[in-house]
XYZ file of C-alpha atoms in Angstrom:
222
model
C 25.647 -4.482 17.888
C 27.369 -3.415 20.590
C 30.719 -4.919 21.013
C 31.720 -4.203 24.707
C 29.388 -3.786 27.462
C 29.862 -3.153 31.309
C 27.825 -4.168 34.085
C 27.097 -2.797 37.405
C 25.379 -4.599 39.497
C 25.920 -6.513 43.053
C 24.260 -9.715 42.525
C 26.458 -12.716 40.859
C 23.099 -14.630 39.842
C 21.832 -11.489 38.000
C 24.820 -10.834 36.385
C 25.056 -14.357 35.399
C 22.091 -13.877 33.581
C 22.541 -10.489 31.801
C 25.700 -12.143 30.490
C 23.661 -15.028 28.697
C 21.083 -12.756 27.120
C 24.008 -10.054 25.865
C 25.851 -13.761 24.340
C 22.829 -14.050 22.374
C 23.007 -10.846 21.133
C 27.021 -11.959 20.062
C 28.279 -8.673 22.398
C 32.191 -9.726 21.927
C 33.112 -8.264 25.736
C 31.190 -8.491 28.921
C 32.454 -6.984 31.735
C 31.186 -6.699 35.206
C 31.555 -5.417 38.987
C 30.101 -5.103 42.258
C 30.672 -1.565 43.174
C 29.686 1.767 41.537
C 33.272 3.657 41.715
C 34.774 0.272 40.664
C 32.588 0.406 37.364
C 33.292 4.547 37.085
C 36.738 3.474 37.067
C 36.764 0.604 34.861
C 35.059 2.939 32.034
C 37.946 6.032 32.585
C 40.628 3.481 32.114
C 39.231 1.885 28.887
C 38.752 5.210 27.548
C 42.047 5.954 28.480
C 43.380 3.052 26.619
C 41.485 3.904 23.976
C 39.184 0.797 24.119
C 35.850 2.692 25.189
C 32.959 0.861 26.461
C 30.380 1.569 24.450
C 27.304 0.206 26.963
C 27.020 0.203 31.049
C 23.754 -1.386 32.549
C 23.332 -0.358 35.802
C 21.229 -1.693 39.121
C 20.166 0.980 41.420
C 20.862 -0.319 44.691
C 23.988 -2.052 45.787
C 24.281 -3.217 49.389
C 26.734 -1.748 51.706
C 29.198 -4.498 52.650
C 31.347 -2.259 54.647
C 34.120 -1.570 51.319
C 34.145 2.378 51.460
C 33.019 3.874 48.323
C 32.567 7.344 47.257
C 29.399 6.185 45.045
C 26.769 4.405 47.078
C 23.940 3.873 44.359
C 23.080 3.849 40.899
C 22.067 7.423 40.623
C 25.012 8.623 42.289
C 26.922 6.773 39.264
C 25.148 7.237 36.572
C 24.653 11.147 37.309
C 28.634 10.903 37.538
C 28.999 8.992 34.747
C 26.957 10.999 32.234
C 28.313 13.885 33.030
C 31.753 12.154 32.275
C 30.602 10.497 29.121
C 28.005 12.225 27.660
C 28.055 9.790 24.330
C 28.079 7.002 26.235
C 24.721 4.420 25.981
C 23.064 3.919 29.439
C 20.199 1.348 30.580
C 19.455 1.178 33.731
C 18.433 -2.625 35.148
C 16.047 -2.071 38.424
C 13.369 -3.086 40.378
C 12.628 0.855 41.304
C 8.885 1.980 39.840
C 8.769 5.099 41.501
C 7.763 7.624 38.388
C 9.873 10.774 40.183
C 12.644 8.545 40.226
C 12.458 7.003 36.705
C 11.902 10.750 35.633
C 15.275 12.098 36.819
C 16.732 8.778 35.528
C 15.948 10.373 32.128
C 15.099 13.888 32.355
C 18.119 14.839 34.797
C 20.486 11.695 33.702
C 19.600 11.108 30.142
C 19.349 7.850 30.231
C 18.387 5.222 27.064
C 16.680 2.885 28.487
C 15.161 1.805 32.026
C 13.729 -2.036 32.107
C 12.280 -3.163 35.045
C 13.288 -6.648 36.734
C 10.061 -8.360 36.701
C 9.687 -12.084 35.278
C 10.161 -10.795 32.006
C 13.041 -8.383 32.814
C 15.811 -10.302 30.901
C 13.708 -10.358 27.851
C 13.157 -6.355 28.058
C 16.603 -5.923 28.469
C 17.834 -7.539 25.250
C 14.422 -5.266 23.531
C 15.671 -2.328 25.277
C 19.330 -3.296 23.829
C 18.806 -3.917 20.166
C 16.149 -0.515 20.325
C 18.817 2.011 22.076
C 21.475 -0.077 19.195
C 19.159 0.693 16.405
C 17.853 3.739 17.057
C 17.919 7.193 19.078
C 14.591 6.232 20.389
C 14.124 5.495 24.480
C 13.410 2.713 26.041
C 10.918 2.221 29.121
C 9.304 -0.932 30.655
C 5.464 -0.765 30.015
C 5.738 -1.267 34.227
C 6.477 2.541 34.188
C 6.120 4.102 31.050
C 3.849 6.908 32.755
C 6.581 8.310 34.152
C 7.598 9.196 30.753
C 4.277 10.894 30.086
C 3.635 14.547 32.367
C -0.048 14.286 31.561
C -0.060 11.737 33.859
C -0.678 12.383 37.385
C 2.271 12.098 39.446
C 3.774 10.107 42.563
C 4.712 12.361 45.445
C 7.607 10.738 46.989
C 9.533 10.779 50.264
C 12.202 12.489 48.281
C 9.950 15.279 47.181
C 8.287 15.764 50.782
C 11.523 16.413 52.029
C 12.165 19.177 49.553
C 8.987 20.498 50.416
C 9.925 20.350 54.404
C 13.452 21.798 53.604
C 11.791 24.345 51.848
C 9.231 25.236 54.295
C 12.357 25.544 57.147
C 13.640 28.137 55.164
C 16.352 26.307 53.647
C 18.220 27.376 50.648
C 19.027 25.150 47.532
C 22.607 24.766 49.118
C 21.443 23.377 52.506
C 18.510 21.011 51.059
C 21.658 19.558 48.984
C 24.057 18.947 52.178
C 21.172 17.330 53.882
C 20.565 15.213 51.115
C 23.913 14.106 51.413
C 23.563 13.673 54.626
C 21.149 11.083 54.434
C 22.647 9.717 51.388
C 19.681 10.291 48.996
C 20.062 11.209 45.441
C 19.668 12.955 43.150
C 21.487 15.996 45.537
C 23.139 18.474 43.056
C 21.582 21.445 42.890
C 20.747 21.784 39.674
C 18.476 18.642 40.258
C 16.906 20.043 43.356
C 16.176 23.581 41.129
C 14.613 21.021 38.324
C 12.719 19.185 40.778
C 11.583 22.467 43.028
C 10.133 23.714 39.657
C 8.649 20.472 38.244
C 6.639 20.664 41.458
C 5.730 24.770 41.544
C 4.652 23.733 38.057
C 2.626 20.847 38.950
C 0.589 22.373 42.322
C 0.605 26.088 39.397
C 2.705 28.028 42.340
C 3.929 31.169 41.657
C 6.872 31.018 44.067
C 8.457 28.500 46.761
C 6.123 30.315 49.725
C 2.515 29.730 47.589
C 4.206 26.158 46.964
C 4.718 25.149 50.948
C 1.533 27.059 51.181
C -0.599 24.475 48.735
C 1.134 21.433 50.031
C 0.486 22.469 53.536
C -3.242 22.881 52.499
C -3.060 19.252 51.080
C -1.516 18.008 54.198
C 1.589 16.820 52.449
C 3.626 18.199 55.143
C-alpha cells in the first residue's frame, strides 16, 4: 500500500475524515494542507529529500481567504503537478460532475482516479485507493463515469461557450488563454484550449474553427 500520502484540501472536517479511512488502509504518513502551492511545495521538497510522496488527493475548489497564492484551484495544481511528477499517483476528491471537466481531469491531466463526495464518497475513495495501488486501471465514481465514455453525449459548459465566443471574436489560441486567466478559469494552457477546440470541431463534425462558430451559432449556443 501506499506508504505516504498528501492531501490537499481546505476543509479540516474533510480532511479529518480522509485521514481515518487512509489509517485503515495502514498508510504509515498522512500529510495535509490548505493551499494548492503549499501542497506543490510540500511534494518538491520531499522529493528533494529524497522521501517522495507517492499519493496527493486533491479537492477542486479551495476558498480564497485573502493568503496570495499563485495556484487558486485544483486544476491549476494538479496540471502543475503532473507535469512536475509525471510518476506520481493522483485522485482527485470533488464534488464537481461536470463531464468536460472530469474529462480534462484525465485526458489533459492524467489523472488515476476521480471519486465524487457524495454520502458514499469516503468509501469510494479507499476503492479508488487500493484499485490505482493494485493496478494501472482508472478509477471513476459511477456519479460520472460517462464522462469517461465519448459515445456518450456531452455537457456543453460555460467553459466551452466561452471558447466558442473567443473564437467567434476572432481571437487566437494565445488571447482565449490570457482571458482565461483573466477570469481565473482553468484549464488555460494552450495546448488544452487546442485539445478542447478540437474535441468540439470533432463533436459538432466541423471542418475548421469558422464552420464550428457557424454550427454553434445555428444551435444558438452563442
Amino acid at each position: 500500500m501506499f506508504q505516504k500520502v498528501l492531501i490537499a484540501e481546505d476543509m479540516d472536517f474533510i480532511n479529518s475524515g480522509i485521514k481515518t479511512e487512509l489509517t485503515k488502509l495502514n498508510i504509515q504518513q498522512i500529510d495535509y494542507v490548505q493551499y494548492c502551492d503549499e501542497a506543490f511545495l510540500k511534494l518538491k521538497r520531499a522529493r528533494i529529500d529524497n522521501v517522495p510522496y507517492d499519493l496527493l488527493i486533491s479537492d477542486l475548489s479551495f476558498d480564497e481567504d485573502g493568503t496570495m497564492q499563485e495556484l487558486k484551484t485544483g486544476d491549476q495544481l494538479v496540471e502543475k503537478v503532473r507535469n512536475e511528477f509525471p510518476s506520481l499517483k493522483i485522485v482527485v476528491f470533488s464534488v464537481e460532475d461536470k463531464t468536460f471537466r472530469v474529462q480534462t481531469l484525465f485526458n489533459d491531466f492524467k489523472i488515476n482516479a476521480f471519486v465524487w463526495k457524495s454520502r458514499d464518497g469516503l468509501k469510494e475513495l479507499k476503492k479508488a485507493i487500493q484499485l490505482i495501488y493494485n493496478s494501472n486501471k482508472l478509477y471513476v465514481s459511477p456519479h460520472v463515469a460517462n464522462a469517461l465514455f465519448k459515445s456518450e453525449a456531452i455537457e456543453i459548459s460555460d467553459y466551452d461557450i466561452f471558447l466558442l465566443e473567443c473564437l467567434s471574436n476572432g481571437n487566437s489560441q494565445e488571447q482565449i488563454s490570457k482571458n482565461l486567466d483573466s477570469k481565473k478559469w482553468s484549464p488555460s494552457s494552450i495546448s488544452s484550449i487546442e485539445k478542447r477546440l478540437k474535441f468540439l470541431r470533432e463533436h459538432f463534425n466541423a471542418n475548421n474553427p469558422a464552420h464550428l462558430v457557424a454550427i454553434t451559432k445555428d444551435l444558438g449556443l452563442i
